[in-house]
Coordinates of C-alpha atoms in Angstrom, one line a residue:
M1 CA 1.1 5.9 -22.7
A2 CA 3.7 5.6 -25.3
E3 CA 2.2 5.1 -28.8
T4 CA 4.6 2.3 -29.5
A5 CA 3.5 0.2 -26.5
Y6 CA 1.1 -2.4 -28.0
P7 CA -1.7 -2.6 -25.4
R8 CA -2.4 -6.4 -25.5
P9 CA 1.1 -8.0 -25.4
Q10 CA 0.0 -11.6 -25.6
L11 CA -1.9 -11.3 -28.8
V12 CA -0.1 -8.9 -31.1
R13 CA -1.0 -7.8 -34.6
E14 CA 0.8 -5.2 -36.7
N15 CA -2.3 -3.4 -38.0
W16 CA -3.5 -1.2 -35.1
M17 CA -4.0 2.4 -34.2
S18 CA -4.0 4.1 -30.8
L19 CA -6.8 6.6 -29.9
N20 CA -5.0 8.0 -26.9
G21 CA -4.6 11.8 -26.9
A22 CA -6.9 14.7 -26.9
W23 CA -10.7 14.1 -26.6
R24 CA -13.6 16.4 -26.0
F25 CA -15.0 16.0 -22.4
I26 CA -17.9 17.0 -20.2
F27 CA -19.1 15.9 -16.7
D28 CA -22.7 14.9 -16.4
N29 CA -23.4 15.0 -12.7
E30 CA -27.2 15.5 -13.2
D31 CA -27.6 12.7 -15.7
R32 CA -28.8 15.2 -18.3
Y33 CA -27.6 13.4 -21.4
H34 CA -28.6 10.0 -22.8
E35 CA -27.3 10.0 -26.4
P36 CA -24.4 11.7 -28.1
S37 CA -26.7 14.0 -30.0
D38 CA -28.0 15.4 -26.6
I39 CA -24.7 17.2 -26.1
T40 CA -24.3 20.5 -28.0
E41 CA -21.3 21.9 -26.3
W42 CA -18.1 20.3 -25.1
P43 CA -16.5 22.7 -22.6
L44 CA -13.4 20.7 -21.7
E45 CA -10.5 18.7 -23.3
I46 CA -9.0 15.7 -21.7
Q47 CA -5.8 13.7 -22.5
V48 CA -6.8 10.0 -22.7
P49 CA -6.0 7.6 -21.0
Y50 CA -5.4 9.7 -17.9
P51 CA -8.5 10.0 -15.7
P52 CA -10.1 13.4 -15.1
E53 CA -9.1 13.4 -11.5
S54 CA -5.4 13.4 -12.5
K55 CA -3.2 16.3 -13.3
M56 CA -1.9 14.8 -16.5
S57 CA -5.4 14.6 -17.9
G58 CA -5.4 18.4 -18.2
I59 CA -8.5 18.6 -15.9
G60 CA -7.4 17.5 -12.4
D61 CA -10.9 17.7 -10.8
R62 CA -11.1 15.3 -7.8
G63 CA -14.7 16.2 -6.8
F64 CA -17.7 13.9 -6.8
H65 CA -18.8 13.2 -10.3
L66 CA -21.6 10.7 -11.2
A67 CA -20.8 10.4 -14.9
C68 CA -18.8 11.9 -17.8
W69 CA -18.7 11.9 -21.6
Y70 CA -15.8 11.7 -24.1
Q71 CA -15.7 12.3 -27.9
R72 CA -13.2 12.5 -30.7
E73 CA -12.8 11.9 -34.4
F74 CA -10.6 9.5 -36.2
E75 CA -9.9 8.5 -39.8
M76 CA -10.8 5.0 -40.9
L77 CA -12.2 3.8 -44.2
P78 CA -14.7 0.9 -44.1
G79 CA -13.7 -2.2 -46.0
D80 CA -14.4 -5.9 -46.4
D81 CA -12.6 -6.7 -43.1
T82 CA -13.6 -6.2 -39.5
V83 CA -12.6 -3.1 -37.4
V84 CA -12.5 -3.6 -33.7
L85 CA -12.5 -0.8 -31.1
H86 CA -10.8 -1.8 -27.8
F87 CA -10.9 -0.3 -24.4
G88 CA -8.3 -1.4 -21.8
A89 CA -10.4 -0.2 -18.9
V90 CA -13.2 2.2 -18.2
D91 CA -14.4 2.8 -14.7
Y92 CA -17.1 1.8 -14.0
R93 CA -20.0 1.4 -16.5
A94 CA -19.5 2.3 -20.1
R95 CA -21.5 2.8 -23.3
V96 CA -19.8 3.5 -26.7
W97 CA -21.2 4.9 -29.9
V98 CA -19.5 5.3 -33.3
N99 CA -21.3 7.8 -35.5
D100 CA -24.3 7.6 -33.1
D101 CA -24.6 3.8 -33.4
L102 CA -24.3 2.0 -30.1
V103 CA -21.4 -0.5 -30.6
A104 CA -20.4 -1.6 -27.1
E105 CA -21.5 -1.7 -23.4
H106 CA -19.6 -2.9 -20.4
E107 CA -19.6 -3.0 -16.6
G108 CA -16.5 -3.3 -14.5
G109 CA -13.7 -0.8 -14.0
F110 CA -10.7 -3.0 -14.3
T111 CA -11.2 -5.3 -17.3
P112 CA -11.1 -4.8 -21.1
F113 CA -13.9 -4.8 -23.6
H114 CA -14.3 -4.3 -27.3
G115 CA -16.9 -3.8 -30.1
D116 CA -17.1 -4.6 -33.8
I117 CA -17.6 -1.1 -35.4
S118 CA -17.4 -2.2 -39.0
A119 CA -21.1 -1.6 -39.8
A120 CA -21.0 1.8 -38.1
L121 CA -18.2 3.3 -40.2
H122 CA -19.1 6.2 -42.5
P123 CA -18.0 5.8 -46.1
S124 CA -16.2 9.1 -46.1
G125 CA -13.7 7.7 -43.6
R126 CA -14.4 10.5 -41.1
Q127 CA -15.6 8.8 -37.9
T128 CA -16.8 10.0 -34.5
V129 CA -16.5 7.9 -31.3
T130 CA -18.4 8.9 -28.1
V131 CA -18.0 7.3 -24.7
Y132 CA -20.3 7.6 -21.7
A133 CA -18.9 6.5 -18.3
E134 CA -21.0 6.2 -15.2
D135 CA -19.1 5.9 -11.9
D136 CA -21.1 6.7 -8.8
P137 CA -18.4 7.8 -6.2
L138 CA -20.6 6.7 -3.3
D139 CA -21.4 3.2 -4.5
L140 CA -19.6 0.8 -2.1
A141 CA -21.2 -2.3 -3.6
K142 CA -18.9 -2.3 -6.7
P143 CA -15.3 -3.4 -6.9
R144 CA -13.4 -0.2 -6.4
G145 CA -10.1 -1.1 -4.6
K146 CA -8.4 1.8 -3.0
Q147 CA -10.7 4.5 -4.5
D148 CA -12.0 6.7 -1.6
W149 CA -15.7 7.3 -1.1
Q150 CA -14.9 10.4 0.9
L151 CA -14.2 13.7 -0.9
E152 CA -10.6 13.9 0.4
P153 CA -8.4 10.8 0.6
H154 CA -8.1 9.4 4.1
S155 CA -6.3 6.7 5.9
I156 CA -5.3 4.1 3.3
W157 CA -7.6 5.2 0.5
Y158 CA -6.7 7.3 -2.5
P159 CA -8.3 9.6 -5.1
R160 CA -11.0 8.2 -7.3
T161 CA -10.5 7.2 -11.0
T162 CA -13.5 8.0 -13.2
G163 CA -13.9 6.9 -16.8
I164 CA -11.2 5.9 -19.3
W165 CA -7.9 5.0 -17.6
Q166 CA -6.2 2.6 -20.0
T167 CA -5.4 2.7 -23.7
V168 CA -8.2 3.1 -26.3
W169 CA -7.2 1.5 -29.7
L170 CA -8.4 0.2 -33.0
E171 CA -7.3 -2.8 -35.1
R172 CA -8.3 -4.2 -38.4
V173 CA -8.8 -8.0 -38.6
G174 CA -10.2 -10.4 -41.2
R175 CA -13.9 -11.4 -41.2
T176 CA -12.5 -14.6 -39.7
H177 CA -9.8 -14.1 -37.1
I178 CA -8.2 -15.3 -33.9
S179 CA -10.1 -13.8 -31.0
Q180 CA -8.5 -15.5 -28.0
L181 CA -5.2 -17.2 -27.2
R182 CA -4.4 -19.0 -24.0
W183 CA -1.2 -20.7 -22.9
T184 CA -0.9 -23.3 -20.1
P185 CA 2.6 -24.5 -19.1
H186 CA 2.7 -28.2 -18.0
F187 CA 6.1 -28.4 -16.3
E188 CA 5.9 -32.0 -15.3
G189 CA 5.7 -33.2 -18.9
F190 CA 7.6 -30.3 -20.5
E191 CA 4.5 -29.4 -22.5
I192 CA 2.8 -26.2 -23.4
G193 CA -1.0 -26.2 -23.6
C194 CA -2.4 -24.0 -26.4
E195 CA -6.1 -22.9 -26.8
V196 CA -7.2 -20.8 -29.8
L197 CA -10.6 -19.4 -30.4
I198 CA -11.8 -18.2 -33.8
A199 CA -14.4 -15.4 -34.3
G200 CA -16.3 -14.4 -37.4
D201 CA -17.3 -16.6 -40.3
L202 CA -16.3 -20.2 -39.6
H203 CA -15.2 -22.5 -42.4
Q204 CA -14.9 -26.3 -42.4
E205 CA -11.3 -26.7 -43.4
M206 CA -9.5 -24.1 -41.3
T207 CA -6.3 -25.0 -39.5
I208 CA -4.1 -23.4 -36.9
E209 CA -0.3 -23.4 -37.2
V210 CA 1.6 -22.9 -33.9
K211 CA 5.3 -22.2 -33.8
I212 CA 7.3 -22.0 -30.5
L213 CA 10.8 -20.6 -30.6
H214 CA 13.6 -20.0 -28.0
D215 CA 16.3 -17.5 -29.0
G216 CA 15.3 -18.0 -32.6
K217 CA 15.6 -21.8 -32.4
M218 CA 12.5 -23.7 -33.5
L219 CA 11.1 -25.9 -30.7
A220 CA 7.8 -26.8 -32.3
D221 CA 6.0 -26.2 -35.5
D222 CA 2.6 -28.0 -35.5
R223 CA -0.7 -27.6 -37.4
Y224 CA -4.1 -28.5 -36.0
K225 CA -7.6 -28.6 -37.5
V226 CA -10.1 -26.0 -36.2
I227 CA -13.3 -27.7 -35.0
S228 CA -16.3 -25.6 -34.1
G229 CA -14.2 -22.5 -34.0
E230 CA -11.7 -23.9 -31.5
A231 CA -8.3 -25.7 -31.3
H232 CA -7.0 -27.2 -28.1
R233 CA -3.7 -29.0 -28.0
K234 CA -0.7 -29.9 -25.7
I235 CA 2.6 -29.3 -27.5
S236 CA 5.4 -31.5 -26.2
L237 CA 8.9 -30.1 -26.0
S238 CA 12.1 -32.2 -25.8
D239 CA 13.0 -32.5 -22.1
P240 CA 16.7 -31.8 -21.8
G241 CA 16.8 -34.0 -18.7
I242 CA 19.7 -32.6 -16.6
D243 CA 18.9 -29.5 -14.6
D244 CA 21.5 -27.3 -16.2
S245 CA 20.0 -27.8 -19.6
R246 CA 16.4 -27.7 -18.3
N247 CA 17.1 -24.3 -16.7
D248 CA 17.8 -22.8 -20.1
L249 CA 14.0 -23.3 -20.9
L250 CA 12.5 -22.6 -17.4
W251 CA 11.1 -19.2 -16.4
S252 CA 12.0 -17.7 -13.0
P253 CA 12.8 -14.2 -11.7
E254 CA 16.5 -15.1 -11.8
R255 CA 16.2 -16.4 -15.4
P256 CA 13.0 -15.1 -17.1
T257 CA 13.1 -17.3 -20.2
L258 CA 10.2 -16.5 -22.5
L259 CA 9.3 -18.7 -25.5
D260 CA 8.3 -16.7 -28.6
T261 CA 5.2 -18.0 -30.4
E262 CA 3.5 -17.4 -33.8
V263 CA -0.1 -18.5 -34.4
T264 CA -1.3 -18.5 -37.9
L265 CA -4.9 -19.2 -39.1
W266 CA -5.1 -20.9 -42.6
Y267 CA -8.0 -21.5 -44.9
D268 CA -8.0 -22.7 -48.5
R269 CA -4.1 -22.6 -48.4
K270 CA -4.2 -18.9 -47.5
V271 CA -3.2 -17.1 -44.3
I272 CA -6.3 -15.3 -43.1
D273 CA -4.8 -14.2 -39.7
K274 CA -1.5 -14.2 -37.9
V275 CA -0.6 -13.1 -34.4
T276 CA 2.5 -13.2 -32.3
S277 CA 2.6 -14.0 -28.6
Y278 CA 4.8 -15.6 -25.9
T279 CA 4.6 -18.2 -23.2
A280 CA 6.9 -19.9 -20.7
L281 CA 7.6 -23.2 -18.9
R282 CA 6.9 -22.4 -15.3
A283 CA 5.2 -24.2 -12.4
A284 CA 3.7 -22.5 -9.3
H285 CA 2.8 -25.3 -6.8
L286 CA 2.8 -26.0 -3.1
N287 CA 4.4 -28.8 -1.3
R288 CA 3.5 -29.1 2.4
D289 CA 4.5 -25.8 4.0
R290 CA 6.6 -24.4 1.1
F291 CA 5.8 -22.5 -2.1
M292 CA 7.4 -24.3 -5.0
L293 CA 8.6 -22.7 -8.2
N294 CA 9.5 -25.2 -11.0
G295 CA 9.5 -28.1 -8.5
R296 CA 11.9 -26.5 -6.0
P297 CA 11.2 -24.6 -2.7
Y298 CA 11.3 -20.9 -3.4
P299 CA 11.4 -18.3 -0.7
L300 CA 9.1 -15.4 -1.6
R301 CA 10.4 -11.9 -1.1
L302 CA 7.5 -9.6 -2.1
V303 CA 6.7 -6.0 -1.8
L304 CA 3.2 -4.5 -1.6
D305 CA 2.6 -2.3 -4.7
Q306 CA -0.4 0.0 -4.9
G307 CA 0.2 1.0 -8.6
Y308 CA -0.5 4.7 -8.2
W309 CA 1.5 7.7 -9.5
P310 CA 1.1 11.3 -8.1
D311 CA 0.1 13.0 -11.4
T312 CA -1.7 10.2 -13.2
L313 CA -3.3 8.1 -10.4
M314 CA -3.9 4.4 -11.5
T315 CA -2.7 5.1 -15.0
A316 CA 1.1 4.9 -15.5
P317 CA 2.6 8.1 -17.1
S318 CA 4.1 5.9 -19.8
D319 CA 5.2 2.4 -20.6
D320 CA 8.7 3.2 -19.5
H321 CA 7.3 4.0 -16.0
L322 CA 5.8 0.5 -15.9
R323 CA 9.1 -1.0 -16.8
Q324 CA 10.9 1.1 -14.3
D325 CA 8.6 -0.1 -11.5
V326 CA 9.5 -3.7 -12.3
E327 CA 13.2 -2.8 -12.4
L328 CA 13.0 -1.0 -9.1
A329 CA 11.3 -3.8 -7.3
K330 CA 14.1 -6.2 -8.5
A331 CA 16.8 -3.6 -7.7
M332 CA 15.5 -3.5 -4.1
G333 CA 16.1 -7.2 -3.7
F334 CA 12.5 -8.4 -4.2
N335 CA 11.6 -11.3 -6.4
G336 CA 7.9 -10.4 -6.6
V337 CA 5.1 -7.9 -5.9
R338 CA 1.7 -8.2 -4.4
K339 CA -0.4 -5.9 -6.6
H340 CA -2.7 -4.5 -4.0
Q341 CA -6.4 -3.8 -4.7
K342 CA -5.8 -3.2 -8.4
I343 CA -5.8 -5.1 -11.6
E344 CA -2.7 -3.7 -13.3
D345 CA -2.3 -2.7 -16.9
P346 CA -1.3 -5.7 -19.1
R347 CA 1.9 -3.8 -20.0
Y348 CA 3.1 -4.1 -16.4
L349 CA 2.6 -7.8 -16.5
Y350 CA 4.5 -7.9 -19.8
W351 CA 7.5 -6.3 -18.2
A352 CA 7.2 -8.6 -15.2
D353 CA 7.2 -11.6 -17.6
K354 CA 10.1 -10.2 -19.6
L355 CA 12.3 -9.0 -16.7
G356 CA 11.4 -11.7 -14.2
L357 CA 9.1 -10.6 -11.3
L358 CA 6.5 -12.7 -9.6
V359 CA 3.0 -11.2 -9.2
W360 CA 0.2 -11.9 -6.8
E361 CA -3.0 -10.7 -8.4
E362 CA -5.7 -9.4 -6.1
M363 CA -9.3 -8.5 -6.8
P364 CA -10.2 -4.9 -5.9
S365 CA -12.7 -4.9 -3.1
A366 CA -16.3 -3.8 -2.8
Y367 CA -17.0 -2.5 0.7
R368 CA -20.7 -3.6 1.2
F369 CA -22.0 -7.1 1.2
T370 CA -25.0 -7.3 -1.0
P371 CA -26.2 -9.7 -3.7
T372 CA -25.4 -7.0 -6.3
A373 CA -21.8 -6.7 -4.9
I374 CA -21.2 -10.4 -5.1
K375 CA -22.6 -10.7 -8.6
R376 CA -20.3 -7.8 -9.8
I377 CA -17.2 -9.4 -8.2
V378 CA -17.9 -12.8 -9.7
K379 CA -18.4 -11.3 -13.2
E380 CA -15.3 -9.1 -13.1
W381 CA -13.1 -11.6 -11.4
G382 CA -13.8 -14.1 -14.1
E383 CA -12.9 -11.5 -16.7
V384 CA -9.6 -10.8 -14.8
I385 CA -8.6 -14.4 -14.8
E386 CA -9.5 -14.7 -18.5
R387 CA -7.4 -11.6 -19.4
D388 CA -4.3 -12.6 -17.4
Y389 CA -4.3 -16.4 -17.3
S390 CA -1.4 -16.7 -19.7
H391 CA 1.1 -14.4 -17.9
P392 CA 3.9 -16.6 -16.4
C393 CA 4.6 -13.9 -13.8
I394 CA 1.3 -14.4 -12.0
I395 CA 1.7 -17.1 -9.4
V396 CA -1.2 -16.6 -6.9
W397 CA -4.8 -15.4 -7.2
V398 CA -6.4 -13.5 -4.3
P399 CA -10.2 -12.8 -4.5
F400 CA -10.6 -11.1 -1.1
N401 CA -8.3 -9.1 1.2
E402 CA -8.7 -8.5 5.0
S403 CA -12.4 -9.4 4.9
W404 CA -13.2 -6.2 3.0
G405 CA -16.7 -6.6 1.6
V406 CA -17.3 -9.7 3.7
P407 CA -16.9 -8.1 7.2
N408 CA -18.8 -10.7 9.2
L409 CA -16.9 -13.8 8.4
T410 CA -16.8 -14.9 12.1
S411 CA -20.6 -14.8 12.4
T412 CA -22.4 -14.8 9.1
Q413 CA -22.5 -17.9 6.9
A414 CA -23.4 -16.0 3.7
H415 CA -20.1 -14.1 4.1
R416 CA -18.2 -17.3 4.5
N417 CA -20.0 -18.8 1.5
A418 CA -18.9 -15.9 -0.6
V419 CA -15.2 -16.4 0.2
E420 CA -15.4 -20.2 -0.3
A421 CA -17.4 -19.8 -3.6
L422 CA -14.8 -17.4 -5.0
Y423 CA -12.0 -19.7 -3.9
H424 CA -13.5 -22.7 -5.7
L425 CA -14.6 -20.6 -8.7
T426 CA -11.0 -19.4 -9.1
H427 CA -9.7 -23.0 -9.0
T428 CA -12.3 -23.9 -11.5
L429 CA -11.2 -21.3 -13.9
D430 CA -7.5 -22.0 -13.3
I431 CA -6.2 -25.2 -11.7
T432 CA -2.5 -24.3 -12.2
R433 CA -2.1 -21.6 -9.5
P434 CA -2.6 -21.4 -5.7
V435 CA -5.5 -19.3 -4.4
I436 CA -5.8 -17.3 -1.2
G437 CA -9.5 -17.0 -0.4
N438 CA -9.2 -14.1 2.1
D439 CA -5.7 -12.7 2.7
G440 CA -4.6 -11.3 6.1
W441 CA -6.8 -13.1 8.6
E442 CA -10.1 -15.0 9.1
A443 CA -9.0 -17.6 6.6
S444 CA -11.3 -20.5 5.5
A445 CA -10.8 -22.0 2.1
T446 CA -7.2 -21.1 1.1
D447 CA -4.0 -22.7 -0.2
I448 CA -1.7 -20.3 1.6
L449 CA -2.2 -18.7 5.0
G450 CA -1.5 -15.0 4.6
I451 CA -0.9 -13.0 7.9
H452 CA -1.0 -9.2 8.2
D453 CA 1.0 -8.0 11.2
Y454 CA 2.2 -4.5 11.5
D455 CA 3.9 -4.8 14.9
A456 CA 6.9 -2.4 14.7
D457 CA 9.0 -4.3 17.3
P458 CA 11.1 -7.0 15.6
E459 CA 11.6 -8.7 19.0
K460 CA 7.8 -9.2 19.3
L461 CA 7.6 -10.6 15.8
L462 CA 10.4 -13.0 16.7
L463 CA 8.6 -14.1 19.8
R464 CA 5.4 -14.5 17.9
Y465 CA 6.7 -16.4 14.9
G466 CA 10.2 -17.5 15.7
A467 CA 11.7 -20.9 16.6
N468 CA 10.1 -21.1 20.0
A469 CA 6.6 -20.3 18.7
G470 CA 4.4 -23.2 18.0
T471 CA 1.9 -23.0 15.1
Q472 CA -1.0 -24.4 17.1
E473 CA -0.5 -21.8 19.9
M474 CA -0.2 -19.1 17.2
F475 CA -3.5 -20.0 15.6
D476 CA -5.2 -20.4 18.9
R477 CA -4.0 -17.3 20.8
R478 CA -2.3 -14.8 18.5
R479 CA -4.5 -12.0 17.3
P480 CA -2.6 -9.7 14.8
G481 CA -4.9 -6.8 14.0
G482 CA -7.3 -8.0 16.7
R483 CA -8.5 -10.8 14.3
I484 CA -8.4 -14.5 14.5
L485 CA -6.2 -16.1 11.8
T486 CA -8.5 -19.0 10.8
L487 CA -12.3 -19.4 11.1
D488 CA -13.8 -22.2 13.2
G489 CA -13.8 -25.4 11.2
Y490 CA -10.7 -24.4 9.2
P491 CA -7.7 -25.3 11.3
H492 CA -4.2 -24.9 9.8
R493 CA -3.7 -28.0 7.6
G494 CA 0.0 -27.5 7.0
Q495 CA -0.3 -24.9 4.2
P496 CA 2.5 -22.5 3.6
I497 CA 2.4 -19.4 5.9
V498 CA 3.4 -16.1 4.4
L499 CA 3.6 -12.8 6.2
T500 CA 1.8 -10.9 3.5
E501 CA 1.7 -7.5 5.1
F502 CA 4.2 -6.0 7.6
G503 CA 6.4 -3.0 8.1
G504 CA 4.8 0.1 6.8
I505 CA 7.5 2.4 8.2
A506 CA 6.6 6.0 7.4
Y507 CA 9.5 8.2 6.5
A508 CA 8.9 11.6 4.8
K509 CA 12.6 12.7 5.1
D510 CA 12.8 16.4 4.2
R511 CA 9.5 16.5 2.3
D512 CA 6.2 17.8 3.5
T513 CA 5.4 16.0 6.7
K514 CA 1.8 17.2 7.1
N515 CA -1.0 14.6 7.3
I516 CA 1.3 11.7 6.5
W517 CA 0.3 8.2 7.5
G518 CA 2.1 5.0 8.3
Y519 CA 2.2 2.1 10.9
S520 CA 5.3 3.4 12.6
E521 CA 7.7 6.3 11.9
A522 CA 11.4 7.0 11.4
D523 CA 13.0 10.4 11.6
T524 CA 16.4 9.9 9.9
D525 CA 18.0 7.9 7.2
E526 CA 19.9 5.8 9.8
E527 CA 16.7 5.1 11.8
F528 CA 14.7 4.2 8.7
Y529 CA 17.4 1.8 7.5
E530 CA 17.9 0.2 10.8
R531 CA 14.2 -0.4 11.4
Y532 CA 13.9 -1.9 7.9
R533 CA 17.0 -4.0 8.3
R534 CA 16.0 -5.5 11.6
L535 CA 12.5 -6.3 10.5
L536 CA 13.7 -8.0 7.4
E537 CA 16.3 -9.9 9.3
V538 CA 13.6 -11.4 11.5
V539 CA 11.2 -12.4 8.8
N540 CA 14.0 -13.8 6.6
E541 CA 15.2 -16.0 9.4
T542 CA 11.8 -17.2 10.6
A543 CA 11.5 -20.8 9.4
M544 CA 7.7 -20.7 9.8
F545 CA 7.4 -18.3 6.9
S546 CA 7.5 -19.5 3.3
G547 CA 7.9 -15.8 2.3
F548 CA 6.9 -12.3 3.1
C549 CA 5.5 -9.1 1.6
Y550 CA 6.7 -5.7 2.9
T551 CA 4.5 -2.7 3.0
Q552 CA 5.3 -0.9 0.7
F553 CA 6.9 -0.2 -2.7
A554 CA 6.4 3.6 -2.9
D555 CA 4.7 6.4 -1.0
T556 CA 1.1 6.8 -2.1
F557 CA -0.5 10.2 -1.4
Q558 CA -0.9 10.5 2.4
E559 CA 0.8 7.1 3.0
A560 CA 4.5 7.8 3.5
N561 CA 5.5 4.2 4.2
G562 CA 7.2 3.4 0.9
L563 CA 10.8 2.4 0.3
L564 CA 10.6 5.0 -2.5
F565 CA 9.1 8.4 -2.7
E566 CA 6.0 8.9 -5.0
D567 CA 8.3 9.9 -7.9
R568 CA 10.2 6.6 -7.3
T569 CA 13.3 8.2 -5.9
P570 CA 14.8 5.9 -3.3
K571 CA 14.8 7.1 0.3
I572 CA 18.1 5.4 1.0
P573 CA 20.4 3.8 -1.6
L574 CA 18.9 0.9 -3.5
E575 CA 21.8 -1.4 -2.9
K576 CA 21.4 -0.9 0.9
I577 CA 17.7 -1.7 0.6
A578 CA 18.5 -4.8 -1.4
A579 CA 21.0 -6.0 1.1
A580 CA 18.5 -5.7 3.9
T581 CA 15.7 -7.3 1.8
K582 CA 17.9 -10.3 1.1
N583 CA 19.3 -10.3 4.7
I584 CA 22.9 -9.8 3.5
K585 CA 25.2 -8.5 6.2
M586 CA 26.9 -5.3 5.0
V587 CA 30.6 -4.8 5.8
P588 CA 32.1 -2.3 6.0
K589 CA 29.6 0.3 7.3
F590 CA 28.2 2.4 4.4
R591 CA 27.0 5.9 3.9
L592 CA 23.2 6.4 3.8
T593 CA 23.0 9.3 1.4
A594 CA 20.3 8.4 -1.2
T595 CA 21.3 8.6 -4.9

């Protein structure tokens, strides 16, 4: 990742240092080592943050590996302040030492963690950090998303990711500092909720100053007393009233207005910490059968995005690649993405916030139902919501997909309880966004009914969901994927209906066509375009749908059903994809040569 890309974009400080780059590395498949001092030789070198299964890491070993170790030196003198070591994500269970002192432990492959390493620093300034990562490739009771449990990727599953796969970094902060910052837009009152948590030595007379700016113009400059290490306030902005003026301040994909913020911690008339951040005025609500953005019905045009790259797997090659993916989704006519079975790097969410792209965030699945699996999901899902709560781009939370990890929803009450519990837990942690309990089918507790239907015949989709199709008949008789759409006791209550997976047209063009996978196939540019255009015409004109999500953004390993190749080259011209996505009739006839 680019060294200039600050890894935590919603709580930014100037004094930080990336530890990405070359580390010593060793696999530990026999669980031989338990402390850094046990390792006397380091046979390999790895480029962090790329996982060892990836080509870019310099290792490229996709075999089964139970555990691995990392080590490197860095220069950092101890002082009177606090030095914090951060990890964006380590899959799956991590332990961290600095100079042989254990400084952090964490379980969960998609969420960040950190440790205060101040007491472990050597006076010479020469420091050694060692990381142990345990990631049993056959454990199906942990959240793993699309990571395959077979040696070679099959069907819709991809190569595994072991160990460090997001940025490792250091920052120096005061003994007393801002540890957490959370923004909540209150669209109805034109207010911004601000929650600040303070860590370290707490003092009686500390205050927090919050500034909110738009295009350099000050909208608010308030100061609040810190009580018990916390400050919670709603900041009222002047409501411009008329829509034209209101729209200058509202965030949407068409107009992604971000409000810059500065949060300063004061004590004894001195600044003891200062961070920059951003927020936005944005509301994601439901009204009867429609999704509402900022109080208006908003048709959702989403694309399913797996978030993989051929040479780096779940880690983006660079920050520019994350930005490019957001730009490409918009260039193809979509106003949002459904990030599928992956909690994406915060830098992706930053670019979605900044450039204007809606995001559905979905918890990576475990594939066994056990008490351990549910405990792991609950813990990590809570960390996900905590990390990403303040991003305006996120409009929907999805804890389960296609009954993965809860396969017996039609017959086993415990499986139903799990979905309903995660639905209500999500609403407890965030009351501002809709929640889909289980996307695709077998819905129970849910705010939106998501349907997965890969029928390749547009006429059959029109018959199934078009003007002559009644919703009651659909829920009683239709069986996309051979599954019932709603569980007994949970009839459709008028919630918005979104076709959250469809399409999946495989088209390899002139590339290697061995072992490709898709839901249907096209053989030429013209056939691929016409299949896509006709499918999108039907779903755009189906009044039953409040939106759709096409499968998928880019080819991913054996799956050749992307609109883009793995390297993000479009299969047909972007403007033609965009016209079909938006159901814009193209006249005159165009050439289909991809650029």
